[in-house]
XYZ file of C-alpha atoms in Angstrom:
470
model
C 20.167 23.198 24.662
C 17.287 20.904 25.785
C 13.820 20.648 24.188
C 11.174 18.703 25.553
C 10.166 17.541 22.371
C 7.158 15.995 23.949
C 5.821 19.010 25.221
C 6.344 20.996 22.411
C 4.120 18.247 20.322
C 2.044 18.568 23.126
C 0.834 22.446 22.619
C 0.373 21.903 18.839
C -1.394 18.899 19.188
C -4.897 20.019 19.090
C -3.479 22.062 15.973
C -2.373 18.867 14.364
C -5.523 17.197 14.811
C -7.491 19.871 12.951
C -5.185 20.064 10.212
C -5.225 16.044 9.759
C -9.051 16.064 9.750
C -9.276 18.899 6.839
C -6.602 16.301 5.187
C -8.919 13.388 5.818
C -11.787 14.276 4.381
C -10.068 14.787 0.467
C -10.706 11.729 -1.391
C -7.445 10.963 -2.969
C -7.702 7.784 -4.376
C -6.224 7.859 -8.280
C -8.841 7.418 -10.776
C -7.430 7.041 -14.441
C -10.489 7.918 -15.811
C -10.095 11.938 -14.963
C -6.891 11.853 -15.442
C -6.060 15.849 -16.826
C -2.503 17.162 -17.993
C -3.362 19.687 -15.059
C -4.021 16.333 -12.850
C -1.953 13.501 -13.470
C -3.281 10.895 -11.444
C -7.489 12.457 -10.992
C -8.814 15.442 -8.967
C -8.272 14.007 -5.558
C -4.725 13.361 -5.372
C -4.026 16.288 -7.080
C -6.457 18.466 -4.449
C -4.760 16.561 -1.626
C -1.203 17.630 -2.747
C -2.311 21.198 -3.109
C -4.070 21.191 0.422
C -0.436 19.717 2.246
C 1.449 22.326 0.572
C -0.845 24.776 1.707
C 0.084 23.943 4.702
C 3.795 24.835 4.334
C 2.716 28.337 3.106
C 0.911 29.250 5.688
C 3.659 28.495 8.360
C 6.423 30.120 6.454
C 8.103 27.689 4.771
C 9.546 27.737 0.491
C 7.063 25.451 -1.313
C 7.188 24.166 -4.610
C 4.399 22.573 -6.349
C 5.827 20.485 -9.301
C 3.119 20.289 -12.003
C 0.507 18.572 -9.443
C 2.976 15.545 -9.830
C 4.471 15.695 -6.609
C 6.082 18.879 -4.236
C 7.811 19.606 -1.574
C 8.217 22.179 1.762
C 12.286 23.435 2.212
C 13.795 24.618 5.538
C 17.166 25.689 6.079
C 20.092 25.702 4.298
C 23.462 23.565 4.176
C 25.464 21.651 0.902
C 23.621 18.252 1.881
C 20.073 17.718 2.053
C 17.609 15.744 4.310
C 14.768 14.274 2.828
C 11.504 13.219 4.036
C 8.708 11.405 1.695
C 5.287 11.725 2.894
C 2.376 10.746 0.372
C -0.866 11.867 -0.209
C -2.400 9.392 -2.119
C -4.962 6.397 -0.810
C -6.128 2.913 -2.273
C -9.692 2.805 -2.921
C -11.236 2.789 0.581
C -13.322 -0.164 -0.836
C -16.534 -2.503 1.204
C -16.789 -3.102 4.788
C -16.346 0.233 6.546
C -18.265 0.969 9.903
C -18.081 5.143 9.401
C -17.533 7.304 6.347
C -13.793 6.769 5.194
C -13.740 10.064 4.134
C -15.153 11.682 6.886
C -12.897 11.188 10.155
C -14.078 9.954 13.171
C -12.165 10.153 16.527
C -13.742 6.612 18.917
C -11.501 5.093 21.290
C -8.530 6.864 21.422
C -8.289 6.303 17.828
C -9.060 8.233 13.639
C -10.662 6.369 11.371
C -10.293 7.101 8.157
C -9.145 6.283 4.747
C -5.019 7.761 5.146
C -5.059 7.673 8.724
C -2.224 5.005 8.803
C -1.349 5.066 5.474
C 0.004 7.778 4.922
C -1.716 11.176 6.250
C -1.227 10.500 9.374
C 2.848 9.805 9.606
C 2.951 12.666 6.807
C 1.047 15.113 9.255
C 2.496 13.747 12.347
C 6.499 14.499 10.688
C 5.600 17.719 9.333
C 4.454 19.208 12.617
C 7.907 17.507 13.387
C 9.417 19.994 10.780
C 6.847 22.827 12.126
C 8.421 22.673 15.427
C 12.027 22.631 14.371
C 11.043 26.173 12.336
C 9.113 27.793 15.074
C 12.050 27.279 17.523
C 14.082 28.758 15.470
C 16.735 25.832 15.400
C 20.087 26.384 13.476
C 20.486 23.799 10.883
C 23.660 23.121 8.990
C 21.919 21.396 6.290
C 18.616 21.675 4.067
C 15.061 19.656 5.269
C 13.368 18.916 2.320
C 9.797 17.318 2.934
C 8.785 16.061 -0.512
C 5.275 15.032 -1.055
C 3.735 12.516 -3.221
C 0.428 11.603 -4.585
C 1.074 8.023 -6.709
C 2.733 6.091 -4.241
C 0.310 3.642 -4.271
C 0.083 2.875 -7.747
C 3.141 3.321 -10.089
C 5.395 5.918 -8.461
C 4.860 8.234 -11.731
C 4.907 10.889 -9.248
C 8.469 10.550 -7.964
C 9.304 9.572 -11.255
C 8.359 13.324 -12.780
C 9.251 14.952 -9.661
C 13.160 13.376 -9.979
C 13.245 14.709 -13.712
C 12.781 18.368 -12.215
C 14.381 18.432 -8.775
C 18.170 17.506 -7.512
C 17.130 14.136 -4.809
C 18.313 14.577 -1.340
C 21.563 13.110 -0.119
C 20.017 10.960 2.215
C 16.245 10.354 4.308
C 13.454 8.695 5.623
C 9.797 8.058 4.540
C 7.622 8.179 7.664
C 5.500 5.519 6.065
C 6.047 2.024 7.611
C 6.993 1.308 11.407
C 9.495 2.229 13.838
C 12.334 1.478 15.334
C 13.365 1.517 11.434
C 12.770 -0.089 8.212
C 16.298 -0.063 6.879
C 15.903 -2.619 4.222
C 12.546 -3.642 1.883
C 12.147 -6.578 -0.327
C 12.060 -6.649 -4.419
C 8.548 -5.621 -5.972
C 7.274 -7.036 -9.168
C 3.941 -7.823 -10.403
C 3.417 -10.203 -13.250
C 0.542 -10.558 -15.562
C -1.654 -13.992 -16.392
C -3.422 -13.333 -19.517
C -6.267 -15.231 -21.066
C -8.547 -15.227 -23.611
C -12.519 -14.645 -23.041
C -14.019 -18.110 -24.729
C -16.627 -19.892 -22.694
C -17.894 -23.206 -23.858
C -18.501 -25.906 -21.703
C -21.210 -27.360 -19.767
C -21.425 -24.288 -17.378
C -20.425 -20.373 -18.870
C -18.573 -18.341 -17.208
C -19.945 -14.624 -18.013
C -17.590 -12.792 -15.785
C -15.550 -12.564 -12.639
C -14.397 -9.899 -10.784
C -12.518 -9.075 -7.679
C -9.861 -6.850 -6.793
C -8.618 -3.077 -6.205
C -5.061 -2.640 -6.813
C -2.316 -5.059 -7.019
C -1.204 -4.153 -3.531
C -4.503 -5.167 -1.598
C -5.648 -8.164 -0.895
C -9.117 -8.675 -2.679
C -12.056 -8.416 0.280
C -14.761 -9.187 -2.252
C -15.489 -11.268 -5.792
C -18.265 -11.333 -7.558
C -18.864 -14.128 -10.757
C -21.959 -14.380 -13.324
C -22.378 -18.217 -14.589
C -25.134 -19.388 -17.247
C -26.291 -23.164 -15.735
C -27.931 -24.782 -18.148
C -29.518 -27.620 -15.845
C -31.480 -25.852 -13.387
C -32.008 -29.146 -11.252
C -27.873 -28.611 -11.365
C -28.138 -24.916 -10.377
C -30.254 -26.299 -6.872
C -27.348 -28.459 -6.255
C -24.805 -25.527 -6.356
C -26.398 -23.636 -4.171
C -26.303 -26.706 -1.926
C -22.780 -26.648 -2.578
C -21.877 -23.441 -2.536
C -23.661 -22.829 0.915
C -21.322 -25.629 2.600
C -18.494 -24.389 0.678
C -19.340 -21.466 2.859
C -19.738 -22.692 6.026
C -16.741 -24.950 5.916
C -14.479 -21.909 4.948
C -13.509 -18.062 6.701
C -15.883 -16.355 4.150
C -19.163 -15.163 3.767
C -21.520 -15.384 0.529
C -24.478 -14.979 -1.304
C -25.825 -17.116 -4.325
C -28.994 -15.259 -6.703
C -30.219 -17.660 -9.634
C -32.843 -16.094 -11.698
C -34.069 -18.974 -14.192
C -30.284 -20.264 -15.639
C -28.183 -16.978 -14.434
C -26.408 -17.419 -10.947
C -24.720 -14.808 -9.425
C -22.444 -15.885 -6.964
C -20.472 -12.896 -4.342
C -17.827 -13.914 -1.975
C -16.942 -11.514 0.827
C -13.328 -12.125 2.355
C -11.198 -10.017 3.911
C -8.766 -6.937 2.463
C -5.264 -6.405 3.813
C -2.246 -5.099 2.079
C -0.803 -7.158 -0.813
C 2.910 -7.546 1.194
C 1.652 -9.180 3.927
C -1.343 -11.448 2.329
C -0.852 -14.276 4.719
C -3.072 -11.968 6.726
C -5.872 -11.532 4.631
C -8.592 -13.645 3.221
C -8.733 -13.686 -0.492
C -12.108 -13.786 -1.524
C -11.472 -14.344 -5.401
C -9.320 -17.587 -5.101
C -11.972 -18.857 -2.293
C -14.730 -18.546 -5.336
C -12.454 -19.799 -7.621
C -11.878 -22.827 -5.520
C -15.446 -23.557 -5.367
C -15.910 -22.923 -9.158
C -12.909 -25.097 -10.075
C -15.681 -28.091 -9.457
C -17.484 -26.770 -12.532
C -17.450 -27.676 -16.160
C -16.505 -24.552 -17.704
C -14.507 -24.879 -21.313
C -11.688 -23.279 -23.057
C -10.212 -19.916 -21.602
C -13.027 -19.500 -18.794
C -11.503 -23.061 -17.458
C -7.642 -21.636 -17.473
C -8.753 -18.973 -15.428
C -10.428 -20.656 -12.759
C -8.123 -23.349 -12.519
C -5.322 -20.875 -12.591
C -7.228 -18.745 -9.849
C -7.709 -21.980 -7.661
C -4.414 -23.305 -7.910
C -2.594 -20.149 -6.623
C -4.875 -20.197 -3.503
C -3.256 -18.954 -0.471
C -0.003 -19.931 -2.350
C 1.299 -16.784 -0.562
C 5.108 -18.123 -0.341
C 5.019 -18.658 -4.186
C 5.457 -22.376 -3.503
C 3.293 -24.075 -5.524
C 4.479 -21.356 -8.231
C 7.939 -23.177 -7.957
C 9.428 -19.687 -7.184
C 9.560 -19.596 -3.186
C 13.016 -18.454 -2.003
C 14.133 -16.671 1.018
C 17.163 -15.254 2.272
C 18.653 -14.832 5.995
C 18.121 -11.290 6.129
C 15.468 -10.563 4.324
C 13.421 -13.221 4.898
C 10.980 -15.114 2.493
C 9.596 -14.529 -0.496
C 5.145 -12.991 -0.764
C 2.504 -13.245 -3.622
C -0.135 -11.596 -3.434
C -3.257 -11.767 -6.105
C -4.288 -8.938 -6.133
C -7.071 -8.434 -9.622
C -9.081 -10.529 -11.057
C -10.873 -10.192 -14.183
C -12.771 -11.885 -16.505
C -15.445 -10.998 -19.422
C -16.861 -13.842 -21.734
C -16.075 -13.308 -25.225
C -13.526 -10.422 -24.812
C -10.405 -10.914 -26.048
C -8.265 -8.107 -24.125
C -8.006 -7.314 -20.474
C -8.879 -10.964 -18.752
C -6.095 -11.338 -15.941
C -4.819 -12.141 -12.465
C -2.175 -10.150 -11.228
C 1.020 -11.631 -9.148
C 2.530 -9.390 -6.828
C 5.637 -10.782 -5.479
C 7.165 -8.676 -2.655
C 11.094 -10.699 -3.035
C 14.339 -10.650 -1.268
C 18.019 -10.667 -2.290
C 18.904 -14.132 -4.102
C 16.509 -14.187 -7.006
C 15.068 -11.715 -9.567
C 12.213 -10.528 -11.458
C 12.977 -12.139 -14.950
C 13.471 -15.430 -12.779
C 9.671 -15.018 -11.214
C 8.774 -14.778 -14.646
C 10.662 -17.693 -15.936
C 9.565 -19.859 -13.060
C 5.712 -18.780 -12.849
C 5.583 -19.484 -17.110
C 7.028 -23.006 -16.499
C 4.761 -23.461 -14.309
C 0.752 -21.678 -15.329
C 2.039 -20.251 -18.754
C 0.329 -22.572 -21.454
C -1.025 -21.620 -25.545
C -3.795 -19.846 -23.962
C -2.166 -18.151 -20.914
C -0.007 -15.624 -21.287
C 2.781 -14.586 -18.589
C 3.879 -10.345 -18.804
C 5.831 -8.533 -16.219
C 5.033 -4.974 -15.690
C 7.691 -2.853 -16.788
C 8.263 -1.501 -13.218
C 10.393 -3.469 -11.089
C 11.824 -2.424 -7.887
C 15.063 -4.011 -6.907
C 16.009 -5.602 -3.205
C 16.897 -2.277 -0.827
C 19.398 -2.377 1.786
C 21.299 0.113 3.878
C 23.490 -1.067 6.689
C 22.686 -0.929 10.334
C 26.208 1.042 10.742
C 24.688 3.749 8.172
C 25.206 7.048 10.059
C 21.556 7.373 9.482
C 20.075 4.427 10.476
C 22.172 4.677 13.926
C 20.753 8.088 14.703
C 17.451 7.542 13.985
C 17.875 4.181 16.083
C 19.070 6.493 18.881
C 16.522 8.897 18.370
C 13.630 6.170 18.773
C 15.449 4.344 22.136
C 15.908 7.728 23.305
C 11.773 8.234 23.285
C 10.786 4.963 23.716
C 13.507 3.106 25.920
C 13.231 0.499 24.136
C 16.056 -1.513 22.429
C 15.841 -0.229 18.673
C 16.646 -2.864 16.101
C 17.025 -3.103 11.866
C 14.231 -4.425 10.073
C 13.434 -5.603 6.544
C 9.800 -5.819 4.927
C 7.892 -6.484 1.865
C 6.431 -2.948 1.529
C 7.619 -0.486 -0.704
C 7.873 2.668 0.721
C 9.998 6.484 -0.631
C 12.618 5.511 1.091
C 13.876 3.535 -1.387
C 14.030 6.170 -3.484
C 17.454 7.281 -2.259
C 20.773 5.068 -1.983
C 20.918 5.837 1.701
C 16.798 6.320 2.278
C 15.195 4.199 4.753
C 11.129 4.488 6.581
C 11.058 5.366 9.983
C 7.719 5.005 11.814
C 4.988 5.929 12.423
C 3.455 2.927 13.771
C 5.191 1.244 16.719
C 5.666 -2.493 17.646
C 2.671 -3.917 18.583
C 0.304 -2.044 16.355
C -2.707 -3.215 15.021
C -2.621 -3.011 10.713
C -5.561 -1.073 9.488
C -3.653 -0.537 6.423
C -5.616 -1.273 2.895
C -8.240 -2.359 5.153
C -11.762 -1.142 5.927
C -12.017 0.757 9.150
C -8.293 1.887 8.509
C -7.157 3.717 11.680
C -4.340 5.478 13.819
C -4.123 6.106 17.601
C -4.003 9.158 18.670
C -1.356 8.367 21.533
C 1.023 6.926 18.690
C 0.591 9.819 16.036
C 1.481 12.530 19.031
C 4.331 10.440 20.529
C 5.868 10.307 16.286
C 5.406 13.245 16.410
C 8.007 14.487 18.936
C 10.096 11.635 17.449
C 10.191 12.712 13.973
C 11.253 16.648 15.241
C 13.793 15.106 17.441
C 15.195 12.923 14.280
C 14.878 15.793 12.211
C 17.071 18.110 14.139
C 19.630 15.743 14.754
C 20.277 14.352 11.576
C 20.503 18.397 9.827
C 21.814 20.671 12.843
C-alpha cells in the first residue's frame, strides 16, 4: 500500500492551521502565583492542555486527562507502545515583540507567535500526523500514545505526576528539537549563587534585575543605584553612554537627584545555546563592576561580571567536552538582587554538560572558584543525566529513513544541549520539527515557524508514525 503522505497533509492543511491558531492564542506560560490543586502550574497551561485534548475527542480518539498535570491521546492497540511528547507549555513571551505573541500572525510564509516553534507547532504538526494514520484507517500492531505536557519548560513536574499514574511507553520521540534526529542531549543542571542583601560602600546598590527562566538568555536588566556625588553621577552617564556604544547593547540611564536607574536591553535566546544571545545582565554588570559598591552588593556584581560570556564554563574552571557530545554551555539565566534582604539574591548557572563530568563536580569546581563566606553555591535538586541512544537503535534508523525518504537528504545522529521528552524514555529520542538550516526563534521575541516546514513535518511525522507501530 502507498500513501502520499504529502498529499494527505496537504487536504488537512488548512484544518491544521485553524486548529494551531485557536492553540496560539492560550497564554500558557506557568505562573506560580495561581498555582490551584485543580491547576498545577497556573490557568494557562492548564487551559492549553485541556484545549489539545479536546482535540483528540473530537476526532475519535481515547483521551485521558491526568489531573491537569499532563495527558495523553491513544490509538491502536499492540503489547508495546509508541510514544510521542508534545508540550503545551511556553516561557514568558517577554520584551521586544513586533505583533501580539499571543495573537498569531501569518507574514511571509511564516506564524508568529509565542509556541509556534517551541512547541505548538511540532505538537500540532505530529498530531495531524497521528490524525491521518486514524482517518485512513491504518492497521497498527502496536499502541500510539501522544502524551502531552504543560511544565516542560520549567521543572518537568508534569511528567513527573503523569509517570506516577500511567505505565511509560516502550520507546518514542518528542517532536520538539530538529530533524534528521536528536538521538543524544547533554546533562542539565542549574546551580545557585547566593548572597546576602548589604550595601555599603561609596555607591548602593538598591536592586538588580534581569532574567525569565533559567533556560533563556536574559534580553533585558534593569539596576537602581543611590550616587552620593552627583558631579560623579554626570560622569557615569558619560560612562555608561560609551560603555554603550562600544558594546552590542542598547541602554538608557534616568538620575533623579542621587537615584540612577540604569536598563540594559540585550538580546534573549535559549539558555543551551547562549553563545547566541546577548546577555544584557552581565553587560550591566560589567559596567557596574567599575563602581564602589561594599559588602554583598560588591560579590554580586563582581560575580555577575566575571562570568560574562563565560559560556564554555572556562573561567568557572569547569569547561570539559567530549568527542561526541561536544562541549560543555552556561548559561545565566536570573539575576536578582534587593538591598537589605537577606533571602532570594542570586544568579543562576545553567550548565547544559556532556558525558565525562557531573553535576556534583560543576558544583565542586564553580565553589572553588566564586563560592566565598558571603556567597553561597546550591544545586537544584533536579539534575538530568547525559542521554544517549545509539545510531544502530531500531528507532533511530527508521526515523533516519523516514526523514531521507522525504527529504533526500543524507540523515545523520546528532547531540545537543536542550532537554527535550525524549529523554524521558531509555530508548526516547526528538525528531524534528525544524530542519537544517532553520532560523531559531526559540525563547526569543518574534518566535516563529514556516509554514512550508510545519506541513512538510507533518507528512513526516505520519509516515514515522506508521512505520515504527504497523
Amino acid at each position: 500500500m502507498t500513501i502520499n503522505w504529502q498529499k494527505e497533509v496537504e487536504d488537512r492543511k488548512e484544518a491544521l492551521l485553524e486548529d494551531l491558531k485557536d492553540l496560539l492564542r492560550i497564554n500558557s506560560e506557568r505562573e506560580d502565583d495561581k498555582m490551584t490543586a485543580d491547576a498545577p502550574f497556573g490557568p494557562g497551561p492548564k487551559a492549553a492542555l485541556k484545549h489539545m485534548l479536546a482535540y483528540g475527542e473530537r476526532d475519535g480518539f481515547a483521551v485521558k486527562n491526568v489531573d491537569n498535570y499532563a495527558g495523553h491521546i491513544d490509538y491502536g492497540e499492540g503489547d508495546e507502545t509508541l510514544g510521542v511528547f508534545g508540550h503545551m507549555d511556553v516561557v514568558p513571551a517577554g520584551d521586544g515583540w513586533d505583533t501580539d505573541p499571543y495573537e498569531p500572525v501569518i507574514k511571509d510564509g511564516k506564524i508568529y507567535a509565542r509556541g509556534s516553534s517551541d512547541d505548538k507547532g511540532p505538537t500540532m504538526a505530529a498530531y495531524y500526523g497521528l490524525k491521518i494514520i486514524k482517518d485512513l484507517g491504518l492497521p497498527l500492531s502496536k499502541k500510539i500514545r501522544f502524551v502531552i505536557g504543560s511544565d516542560e519548560e520549567s521543572g518537568w513536574a508534569d511528567m513527573d505526576y503523569y509517570f506516577q499514574h500511567e505505565e511509560a511507553p516502550d520507546f518514542g520521540f518528542s517532536p520538539d528539537a530538529e530533524f534528521p534526529i536528536i538521538n543524544g542531549e547533554k546533562g542539565n543542571v542549574t546551580l545557585y549563587a547566593e548572597f546576602g542583601g548589604s550595601s555599603e560602600g561609596e555607591d548602593e546598590l538598591v536592586s538588580f534585575h534581569s532574567g525569565l527562566r533559567v533556560n533563556m538568555v536574559p534580553g533585558t536588566a534593569e539596576a537602581a543605584i543611590l550616587v552620593k556625588d552627583t558631579v560623579t553621577i554626570a560622569e557615569m552617564k558619560e560612562h555608561f553612554e560609551a560603555f554603550v556604544e562600544k558594546h552590542p547593547i542598547e541602554g538608557t540611564f534616568v538620575s533623579d537627584e542621587n537615584a540612577v536607574a540604569i536598563t540594559v536591553i540585550g538580546k534573549g535566546a535559549h539558555g543551551a545555546s547562549p553563545q547566541s544571545g546577548i546577555n544584557a545582565a552581565t553587560f550591566l554588570a560589567t559596567f557596574l563592576n567599575d563602581y564602589s559598591f561594599g559588602s554583598a552588593a560588591k560579590e554580586f556584581i563582581h560575580t555577575a561580571a566575571f562570568i560574562h560570556e563565560d559560556f564554555y564554563g572556562e573561567k568557572l574552571d569547569v569547561a570539559h567536552e567530549d568527542e561526541k557530545m561536544g562541549r560543555l554551555t552556561m548559561n545565566a539565566g536570573l539575576f536578582k538582587f534587593e538591598k537589605d534582604v537577606q533571602d532570594g539574591n542570586m544568579i543562576s548557572l545553567n550548565f547544559r554538560y556532556p558525558k565525562g563530568t557531573t553535576a556534583d563536580q560543576l558544583e565542586e569546581g564553580v565553589r572553588a572558584v566564586i563560592g566565598t563566606a558571603g556567597v553561597k553555591i546550591i544545586q537544584d535538586d533536579r539534575n538530568q543525566e547525559p542521554h544517549y541512544v545509539p545510531v544502530d537503535d531500531p528507532l533511530v534508523a527508521t526515523l533516519l529513513s523516514v526523514y531521507e525518504d522525504h527529504t533526500g537528504e543524507k540523515g545523520a545522529e546528532k547531540v545537543i544541549g536542550g532537554g527535550t521528552y525524549g529523554r524521558l524514555l531509555k530508548r526516547g529520542v526528538a525528531y524534528g520539527a525544524m530542519f537544517p538550516g532553520y532560523t531559531d526563534t526559540m525563547h526569543q521575541a518574534n518566535e516563529f515557524m514556516e509554514l512550508d516546514d510545519l506541513f512538510r513535518a507533518a507528512a513526516i511525522y505520519a509516515d514515522a508514525m506508521y512505520r515504527l507501530a504497523k
